[in-house]
Coordinates of C-alpha atoms in Angstrom, one line a residue:
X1 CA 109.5 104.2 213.1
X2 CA 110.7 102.8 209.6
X3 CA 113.7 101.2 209.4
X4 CA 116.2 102.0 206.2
X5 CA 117.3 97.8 206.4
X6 CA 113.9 97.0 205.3
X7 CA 113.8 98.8 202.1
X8 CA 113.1 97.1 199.0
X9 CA 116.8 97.8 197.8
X10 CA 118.6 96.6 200.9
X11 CA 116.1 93.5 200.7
X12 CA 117.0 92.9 196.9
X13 CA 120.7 92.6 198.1
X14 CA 120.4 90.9 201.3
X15 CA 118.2 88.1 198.8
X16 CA 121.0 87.9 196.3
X17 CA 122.9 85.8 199.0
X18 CA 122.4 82.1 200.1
X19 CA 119.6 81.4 203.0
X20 CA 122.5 81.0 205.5
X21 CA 124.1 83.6 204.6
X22 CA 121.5 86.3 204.7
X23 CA 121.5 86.6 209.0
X24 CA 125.3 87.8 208.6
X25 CA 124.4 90.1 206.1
X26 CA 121.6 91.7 208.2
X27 CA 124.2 91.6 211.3
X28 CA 126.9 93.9 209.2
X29 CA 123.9 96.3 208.4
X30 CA 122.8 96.1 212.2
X31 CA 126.1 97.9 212.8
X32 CA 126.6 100.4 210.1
X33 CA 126.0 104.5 210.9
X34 CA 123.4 106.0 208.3
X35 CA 124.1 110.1 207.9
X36 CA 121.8 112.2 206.1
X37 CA 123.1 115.3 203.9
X38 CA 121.0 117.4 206.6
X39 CA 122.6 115.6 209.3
X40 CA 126.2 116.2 208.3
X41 CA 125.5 120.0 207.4
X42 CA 124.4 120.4 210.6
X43 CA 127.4 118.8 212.7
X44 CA 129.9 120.5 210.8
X45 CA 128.3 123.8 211.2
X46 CA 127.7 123.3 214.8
X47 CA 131.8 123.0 215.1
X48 CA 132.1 126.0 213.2
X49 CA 129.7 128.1 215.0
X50 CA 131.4 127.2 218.1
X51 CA 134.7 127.7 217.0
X52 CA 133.9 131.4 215.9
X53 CA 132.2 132.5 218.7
X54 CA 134.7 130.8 221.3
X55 CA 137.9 132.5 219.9
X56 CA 135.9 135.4 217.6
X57 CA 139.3 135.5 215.8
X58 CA 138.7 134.9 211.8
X59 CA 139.0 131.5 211.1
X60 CA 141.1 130.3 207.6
X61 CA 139.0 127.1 206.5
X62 CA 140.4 124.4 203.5
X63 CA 138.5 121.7 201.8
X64 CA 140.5 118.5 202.3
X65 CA 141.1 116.8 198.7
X66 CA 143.8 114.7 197.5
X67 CA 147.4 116.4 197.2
X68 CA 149.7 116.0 194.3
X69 CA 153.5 114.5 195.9
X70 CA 156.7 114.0 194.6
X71 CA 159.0 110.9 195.7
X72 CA 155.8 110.2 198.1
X73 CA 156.0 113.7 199.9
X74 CA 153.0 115.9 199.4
X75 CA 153.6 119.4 197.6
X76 CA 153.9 122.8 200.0
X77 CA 150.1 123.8 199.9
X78 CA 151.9 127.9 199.6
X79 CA 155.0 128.6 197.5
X80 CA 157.5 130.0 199.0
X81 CA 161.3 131.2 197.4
X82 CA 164.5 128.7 197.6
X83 CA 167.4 131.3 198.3
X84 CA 166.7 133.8 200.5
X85 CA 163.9 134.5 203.6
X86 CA 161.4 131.7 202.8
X87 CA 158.5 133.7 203.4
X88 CA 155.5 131.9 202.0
X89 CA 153.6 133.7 199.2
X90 CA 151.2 132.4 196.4
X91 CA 147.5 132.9 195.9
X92 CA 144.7 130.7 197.4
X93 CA 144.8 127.2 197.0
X94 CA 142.4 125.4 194.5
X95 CA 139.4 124.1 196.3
X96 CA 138.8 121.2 193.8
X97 CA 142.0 120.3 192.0
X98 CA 142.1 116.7 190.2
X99 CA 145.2 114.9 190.1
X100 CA 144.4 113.6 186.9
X101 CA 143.3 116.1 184.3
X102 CA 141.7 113.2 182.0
X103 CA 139.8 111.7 184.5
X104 CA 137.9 114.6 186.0
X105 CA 135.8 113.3 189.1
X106 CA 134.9 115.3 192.4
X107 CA 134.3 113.6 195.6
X108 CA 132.8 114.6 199.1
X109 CA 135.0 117.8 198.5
X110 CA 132.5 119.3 196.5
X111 CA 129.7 118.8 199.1
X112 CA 132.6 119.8 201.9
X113 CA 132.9 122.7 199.1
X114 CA 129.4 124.1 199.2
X115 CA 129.4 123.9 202.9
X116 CA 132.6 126.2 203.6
X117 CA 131.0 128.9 200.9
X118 CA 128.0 129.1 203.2
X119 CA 129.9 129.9 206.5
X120 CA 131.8 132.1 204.4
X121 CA 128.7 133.9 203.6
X122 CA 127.0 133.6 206.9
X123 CA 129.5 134.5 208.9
X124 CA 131.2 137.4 206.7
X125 CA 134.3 138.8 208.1
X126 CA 134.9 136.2 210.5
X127 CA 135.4 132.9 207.9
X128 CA 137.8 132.7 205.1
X129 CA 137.5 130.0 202.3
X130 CA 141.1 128.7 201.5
X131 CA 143.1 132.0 202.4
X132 CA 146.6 132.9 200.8
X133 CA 149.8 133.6 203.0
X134 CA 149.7 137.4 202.6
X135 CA 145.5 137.3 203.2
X136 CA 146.0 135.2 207.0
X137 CA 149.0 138.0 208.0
X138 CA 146.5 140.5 206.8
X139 CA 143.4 139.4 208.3
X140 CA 145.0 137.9 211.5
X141 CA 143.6 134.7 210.9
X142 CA 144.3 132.9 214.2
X143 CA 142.6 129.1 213.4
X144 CA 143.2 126.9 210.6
X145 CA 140.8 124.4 209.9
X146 CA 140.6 121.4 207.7
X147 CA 137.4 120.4 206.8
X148 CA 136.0 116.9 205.9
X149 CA 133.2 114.7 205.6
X150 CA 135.2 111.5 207.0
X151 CA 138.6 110.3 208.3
X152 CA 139.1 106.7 207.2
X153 CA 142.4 105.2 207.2
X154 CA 143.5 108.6 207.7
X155 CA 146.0 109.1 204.7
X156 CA 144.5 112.0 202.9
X157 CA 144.0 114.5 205.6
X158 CA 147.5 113.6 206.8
X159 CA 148.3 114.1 203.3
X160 CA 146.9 117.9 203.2
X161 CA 148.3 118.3 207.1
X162 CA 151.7 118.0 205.6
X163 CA 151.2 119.8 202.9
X164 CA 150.6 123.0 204.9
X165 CA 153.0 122.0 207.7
X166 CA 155.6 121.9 204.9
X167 CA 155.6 125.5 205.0
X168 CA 158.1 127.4 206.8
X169 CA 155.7 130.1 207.3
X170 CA 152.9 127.9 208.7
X171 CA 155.6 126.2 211.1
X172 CA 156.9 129.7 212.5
X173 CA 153.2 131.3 212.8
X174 CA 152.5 127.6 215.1
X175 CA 156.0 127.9 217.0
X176 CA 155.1 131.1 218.2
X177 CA 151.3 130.3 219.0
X178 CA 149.8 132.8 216.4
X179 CA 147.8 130.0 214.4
X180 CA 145.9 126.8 216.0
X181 CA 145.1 123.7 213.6
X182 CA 142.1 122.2 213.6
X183 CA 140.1 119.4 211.8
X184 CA 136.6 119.4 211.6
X185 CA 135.0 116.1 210.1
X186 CA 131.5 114.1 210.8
X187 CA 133.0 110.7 212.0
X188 CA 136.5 109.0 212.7
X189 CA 137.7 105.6 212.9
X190 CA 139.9 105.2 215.6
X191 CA 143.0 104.2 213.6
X192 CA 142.7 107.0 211.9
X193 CA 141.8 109.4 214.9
X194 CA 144.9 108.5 216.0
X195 CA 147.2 108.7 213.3
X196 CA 145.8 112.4 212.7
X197 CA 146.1 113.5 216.2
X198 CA 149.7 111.9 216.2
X199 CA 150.9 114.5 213.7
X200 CA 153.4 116.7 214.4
X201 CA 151.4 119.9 214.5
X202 CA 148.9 118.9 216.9
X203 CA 145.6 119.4 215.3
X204 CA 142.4 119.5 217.1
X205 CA 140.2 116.8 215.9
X206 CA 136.5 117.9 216.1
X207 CA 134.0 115.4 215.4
X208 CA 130.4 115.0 215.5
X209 CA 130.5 111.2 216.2
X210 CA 132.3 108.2 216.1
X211 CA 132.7 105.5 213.6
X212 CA 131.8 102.0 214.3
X213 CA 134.2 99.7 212.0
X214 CA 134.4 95.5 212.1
X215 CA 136.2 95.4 215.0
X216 CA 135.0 97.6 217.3
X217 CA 131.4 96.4 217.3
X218 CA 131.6 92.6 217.0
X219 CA 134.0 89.9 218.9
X220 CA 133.8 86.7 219.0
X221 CA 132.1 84.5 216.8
X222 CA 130.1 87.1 215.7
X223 CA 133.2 88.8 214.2
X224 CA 134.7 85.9 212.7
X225 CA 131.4 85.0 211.0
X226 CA 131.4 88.8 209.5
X227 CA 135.3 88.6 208.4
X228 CA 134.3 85.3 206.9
X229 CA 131.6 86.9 204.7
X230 CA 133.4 90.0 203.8
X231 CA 136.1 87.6 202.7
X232 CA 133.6 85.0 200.6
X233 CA 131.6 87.7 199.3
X234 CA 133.6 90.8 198.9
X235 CA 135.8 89.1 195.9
X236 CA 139.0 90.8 197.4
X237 CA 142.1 90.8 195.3
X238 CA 144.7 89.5 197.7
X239 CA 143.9 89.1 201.9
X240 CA 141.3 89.5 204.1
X241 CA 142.4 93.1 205.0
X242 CA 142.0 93.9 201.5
X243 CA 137.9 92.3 201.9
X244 CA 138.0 95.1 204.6
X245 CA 138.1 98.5 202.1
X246 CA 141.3 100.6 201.9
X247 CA 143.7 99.9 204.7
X248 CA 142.0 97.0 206.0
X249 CA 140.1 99.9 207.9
X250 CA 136.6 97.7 208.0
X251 CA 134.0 101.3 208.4
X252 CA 130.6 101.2 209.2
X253 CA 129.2 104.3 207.7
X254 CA 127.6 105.6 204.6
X255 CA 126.8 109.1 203.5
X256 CA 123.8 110.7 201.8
X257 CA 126.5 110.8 198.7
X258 CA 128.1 107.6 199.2
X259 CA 130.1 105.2 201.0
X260 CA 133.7 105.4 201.3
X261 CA 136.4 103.0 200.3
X262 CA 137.4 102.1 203.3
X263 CA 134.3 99.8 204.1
X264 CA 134.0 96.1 203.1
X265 CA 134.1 95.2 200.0
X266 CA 130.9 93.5 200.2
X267 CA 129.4 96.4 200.0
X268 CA 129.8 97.9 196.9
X269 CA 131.0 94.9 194.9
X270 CA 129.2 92.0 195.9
X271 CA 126.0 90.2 194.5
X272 CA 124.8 91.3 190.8
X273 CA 123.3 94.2 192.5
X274 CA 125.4 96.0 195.3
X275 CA 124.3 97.8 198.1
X276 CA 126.6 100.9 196.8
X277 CA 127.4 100.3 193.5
X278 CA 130.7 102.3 192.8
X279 CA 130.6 103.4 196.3
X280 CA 127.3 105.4 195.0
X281 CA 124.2 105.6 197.1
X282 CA 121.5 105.2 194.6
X283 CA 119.0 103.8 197.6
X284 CA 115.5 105.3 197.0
X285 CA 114.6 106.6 200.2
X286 CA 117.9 107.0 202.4
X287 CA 117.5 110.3 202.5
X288 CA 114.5 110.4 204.4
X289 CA 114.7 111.4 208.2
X290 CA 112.2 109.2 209.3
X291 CA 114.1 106.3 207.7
X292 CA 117.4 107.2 208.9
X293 CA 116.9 107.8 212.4
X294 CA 117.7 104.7 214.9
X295 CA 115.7 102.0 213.8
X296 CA 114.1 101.0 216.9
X297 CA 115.4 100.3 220.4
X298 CA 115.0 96.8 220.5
X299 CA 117.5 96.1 217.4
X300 CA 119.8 99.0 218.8
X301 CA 120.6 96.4 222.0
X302 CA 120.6 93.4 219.7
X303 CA 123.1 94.7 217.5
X304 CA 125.4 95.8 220.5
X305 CA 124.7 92.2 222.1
X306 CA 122.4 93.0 224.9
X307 CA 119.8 90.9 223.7
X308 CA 118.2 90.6 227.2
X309 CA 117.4 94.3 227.3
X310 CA 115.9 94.2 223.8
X311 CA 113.6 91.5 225.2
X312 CA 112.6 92.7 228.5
X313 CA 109.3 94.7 229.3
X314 CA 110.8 97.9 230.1
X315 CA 111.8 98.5 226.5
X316 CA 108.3 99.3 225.9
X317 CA 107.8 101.4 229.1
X318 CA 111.0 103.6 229.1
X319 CA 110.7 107.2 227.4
X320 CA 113.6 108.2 224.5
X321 CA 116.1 109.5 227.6
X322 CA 116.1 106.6 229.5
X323 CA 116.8 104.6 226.1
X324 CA 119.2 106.6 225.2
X325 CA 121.1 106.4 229.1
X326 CA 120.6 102.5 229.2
X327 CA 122.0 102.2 225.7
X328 CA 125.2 104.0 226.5
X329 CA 125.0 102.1 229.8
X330 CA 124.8 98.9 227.7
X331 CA 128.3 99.8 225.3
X332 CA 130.1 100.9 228.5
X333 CA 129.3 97.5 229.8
X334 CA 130.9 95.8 226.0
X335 CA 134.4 97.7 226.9
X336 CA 133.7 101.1 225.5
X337 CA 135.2 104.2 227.1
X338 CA 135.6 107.1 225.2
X339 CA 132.7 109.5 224.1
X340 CA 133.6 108.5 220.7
X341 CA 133.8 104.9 221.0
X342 CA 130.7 104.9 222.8
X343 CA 128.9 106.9 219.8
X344 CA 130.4 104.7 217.3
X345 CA 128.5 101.8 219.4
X346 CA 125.6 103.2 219.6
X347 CA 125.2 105.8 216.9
X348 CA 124.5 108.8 219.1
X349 CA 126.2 112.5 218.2
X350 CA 129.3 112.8 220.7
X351 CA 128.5 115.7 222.6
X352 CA 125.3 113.9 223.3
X353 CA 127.1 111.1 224.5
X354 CA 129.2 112.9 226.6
X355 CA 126.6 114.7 228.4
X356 CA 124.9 111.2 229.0
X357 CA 128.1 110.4 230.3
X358 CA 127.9 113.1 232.9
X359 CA 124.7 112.2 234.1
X360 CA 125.8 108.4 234.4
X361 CA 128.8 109.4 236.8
X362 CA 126.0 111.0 238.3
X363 CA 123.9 108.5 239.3
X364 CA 126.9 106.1 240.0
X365 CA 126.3 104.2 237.1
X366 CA 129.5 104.8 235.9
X367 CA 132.9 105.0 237.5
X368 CA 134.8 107.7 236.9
X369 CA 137.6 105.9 235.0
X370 CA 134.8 105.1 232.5
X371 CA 133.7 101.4 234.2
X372 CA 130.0 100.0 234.7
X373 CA 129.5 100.1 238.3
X374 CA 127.2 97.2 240.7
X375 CA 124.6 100.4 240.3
X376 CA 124.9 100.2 236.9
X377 CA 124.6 96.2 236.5
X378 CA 122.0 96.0 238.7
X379 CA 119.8 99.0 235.9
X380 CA 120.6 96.8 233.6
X381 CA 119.7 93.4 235.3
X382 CA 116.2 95.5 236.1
X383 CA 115.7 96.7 232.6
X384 CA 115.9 93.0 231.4
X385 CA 113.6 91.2 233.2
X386 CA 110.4 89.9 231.5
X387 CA 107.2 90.2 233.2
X388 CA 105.8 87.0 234.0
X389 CA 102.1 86.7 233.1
X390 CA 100.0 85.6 235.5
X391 CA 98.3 81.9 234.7
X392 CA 95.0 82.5 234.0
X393 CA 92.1 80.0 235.2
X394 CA 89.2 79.1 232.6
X395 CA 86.2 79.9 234.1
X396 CA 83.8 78.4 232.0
X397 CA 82.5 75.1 232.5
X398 CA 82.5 74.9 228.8
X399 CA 85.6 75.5 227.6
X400 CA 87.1 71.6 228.1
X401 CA 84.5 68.7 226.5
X402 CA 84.4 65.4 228.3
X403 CA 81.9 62.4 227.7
X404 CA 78.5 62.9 229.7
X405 CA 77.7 59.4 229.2
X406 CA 78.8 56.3 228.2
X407 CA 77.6 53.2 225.7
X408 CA 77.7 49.6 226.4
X409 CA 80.0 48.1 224.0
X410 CA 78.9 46.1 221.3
X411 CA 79.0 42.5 221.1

């Protein structure tokens, strides 16, 4: 199966480095999450789907974009009046709203955008694209839902959380249980998993996987070599948080419509031609499914440091299930515990993960605090052996030349 790393654009950037340099480069690729515009449509609506059918209440969904604030608070996402009952009113929010009307750029909200329109249509009476106050009391809307491709550092979505939770009305409707939030996006970082579900009103965070960042998949001198290049080569203004993206977050990911600015700056600044140029995927070919799939098995281990198993014999033996158990097996045994840790390691969807979980504690792999078990060491001791050829024994008489005779020397 093809491999996106070895396409001619990822080689032209990985060549516009020194010779020593280039095995680090290849090592930050080895970690980063590749997502497809097919594949994100289909995780998000596989969260929606489940969500309607679950509750079959109508469901209020909201693009997440950026919020205008005053004095660093975000603006009430409904009006409501200052004297008097502060019952929120106002008509639906703006889907796409710049903050700056001369510089008129959309982001991932327009994809998100496109993607909300379509449950809307699907799904009819049951999904509701940005509804006002008066349009949730009349339609009974029972879950709100924020929808994105990607929490980062986590500062916009909690940005368009307070926004709503701002409102009076919102607050009441959640004090008395009548709405639930929710957040639906592909992939998380866990910094900003955590600040999201930290908030106040208690969202639900859906996702479809996890996000592997810097720190979460190398240690060592492995990650000390990265921070070094990131640093050297990502021209960053100030510190080497800064070298990290936004926040000092350090993501792994890129999207069928770009990479977000919370990865290294190496990324989309370094060399005289970047990987991402603006945080723009111009890469011919990412988009194919056959290139974006897991590159192979073997560097799947390498790059989680299980070198062993991507050298042994039973690679090559094993069908995709057994891969895919031995390869969760593998980042449980690297200190991963959580279904979304564990598919930011090794880039399988989260519900996947968790049922490969499942079947793990079944087989007494796994404990059920999350830790690699002796039955579990001892897979993975099998699975990296190497099968010792046997030494083979010339049998022709032929094969080896020695002198039949010898001349007197000369005198």
């Amino acid at each position: 199966m093809s491999d996106w790393r070895s396409l001619p654009a990822v080689e032209a950037w990985i060549s516009d480095f020194p010779v020593p340099e280039q095995p680090v480069a290849r090592r930050l690729l080895s970690g980063m999450l590749i997502v497809s515009s097919d594949e994100l449509k289909k995780g998000l609506s596989s969260h929606a789907r489940t969500l309607i059918g679950e509750h079959g209440a109508r469901v209020g969904f909201y693009v997440e974009r950026e919020i205008r604030k005053r004095l660093g608070v975000p603006n009430r996402l409904f009006s409501e009046p200052r004297w008097g009952v502060r019952r929120a009113t106002g008509s639906n929010p703006l889907v796409i709203s710049p903050l700056r009307r001369y510089k008129q750029e959309i982001g991932s909200e327009g994809i998100v955008a496109q993607l909300v329109t379509e449950w809307h249509r699907r799904f009819r009476n049951k999904a509701l694209v940005q509804p006002s106050p008066d349009q949730i009391r009349k339609n009974k809307v029972r879950d709100l839902v924020i929808v994105t491709d990607f929490i980062g550092s986590g500062d916009r979505i909690l940005s368009y959380l307070e926004s709503m939770w701002r409102v009076r009305s919102i607050r009441s409707w959640h004090s008395l249980g009548l709405v639930r939030m929710h957040v639906f996006a592909y992939a998380a970082t866990p910094m900003g998993l955590t600040r999201v579900e930290a908030h106040p009103c208690g969202p639900m965070v859906h996702l479809v996987s996890g996000c592997p960042t810097v720190a979460t998949c190398f240690n060592g001198r492995s990650f000390r070599e990265l921070v070094k290049f990131c640093w050297k080569r990502g021209q960053p203004r100030n510190s080497v948080e800064d070298a990290m993206g936004y926040g000092g977050v350090g993501s792994l990911i890129a999207f069928a419509h770009g990479c977000p600015n919370t990865s290294p700056l190496v990324l989309y600044r370094a060399g005289s031609s970047p990987l991402f140029p603006a945080r723009v995927n111009s890469i011919a070919g990412f988009g194919d499914e056959a290139v974006l799939r897991l590159s192979s098995a073997r560097q799947k281990f390498t790059s989680i440091e299980r070198v062993q198993i991507a050298r042994g014999e039973w690679i090559d033996r094993a069908d995709e299930q057994a891969l895919k158990r031995m390869l969760v097996l593998s980042a449980v045994r690297v200190s991963a515990r959580t279904a979304d840790s564990l598919s930011a390691r090794t880039g399988l969807p989260t519900q996947e993960v968790a049922g490969i979980l499942s079947q793990l504690r079944e087989n007494s792999w796994v404990s059920v605090t999350g830790k690699i078990t002796p039955e579990g060491i001892r897979e993975m001791k099998r699975a990296s052996r190497r099968v010792k050829l046997p030494y083979a024994i010339p049998q022709d008489r032929d094969v080896f030349y020695y002198p039949q005779g010898l001349r007197a020397p000369r005198v």
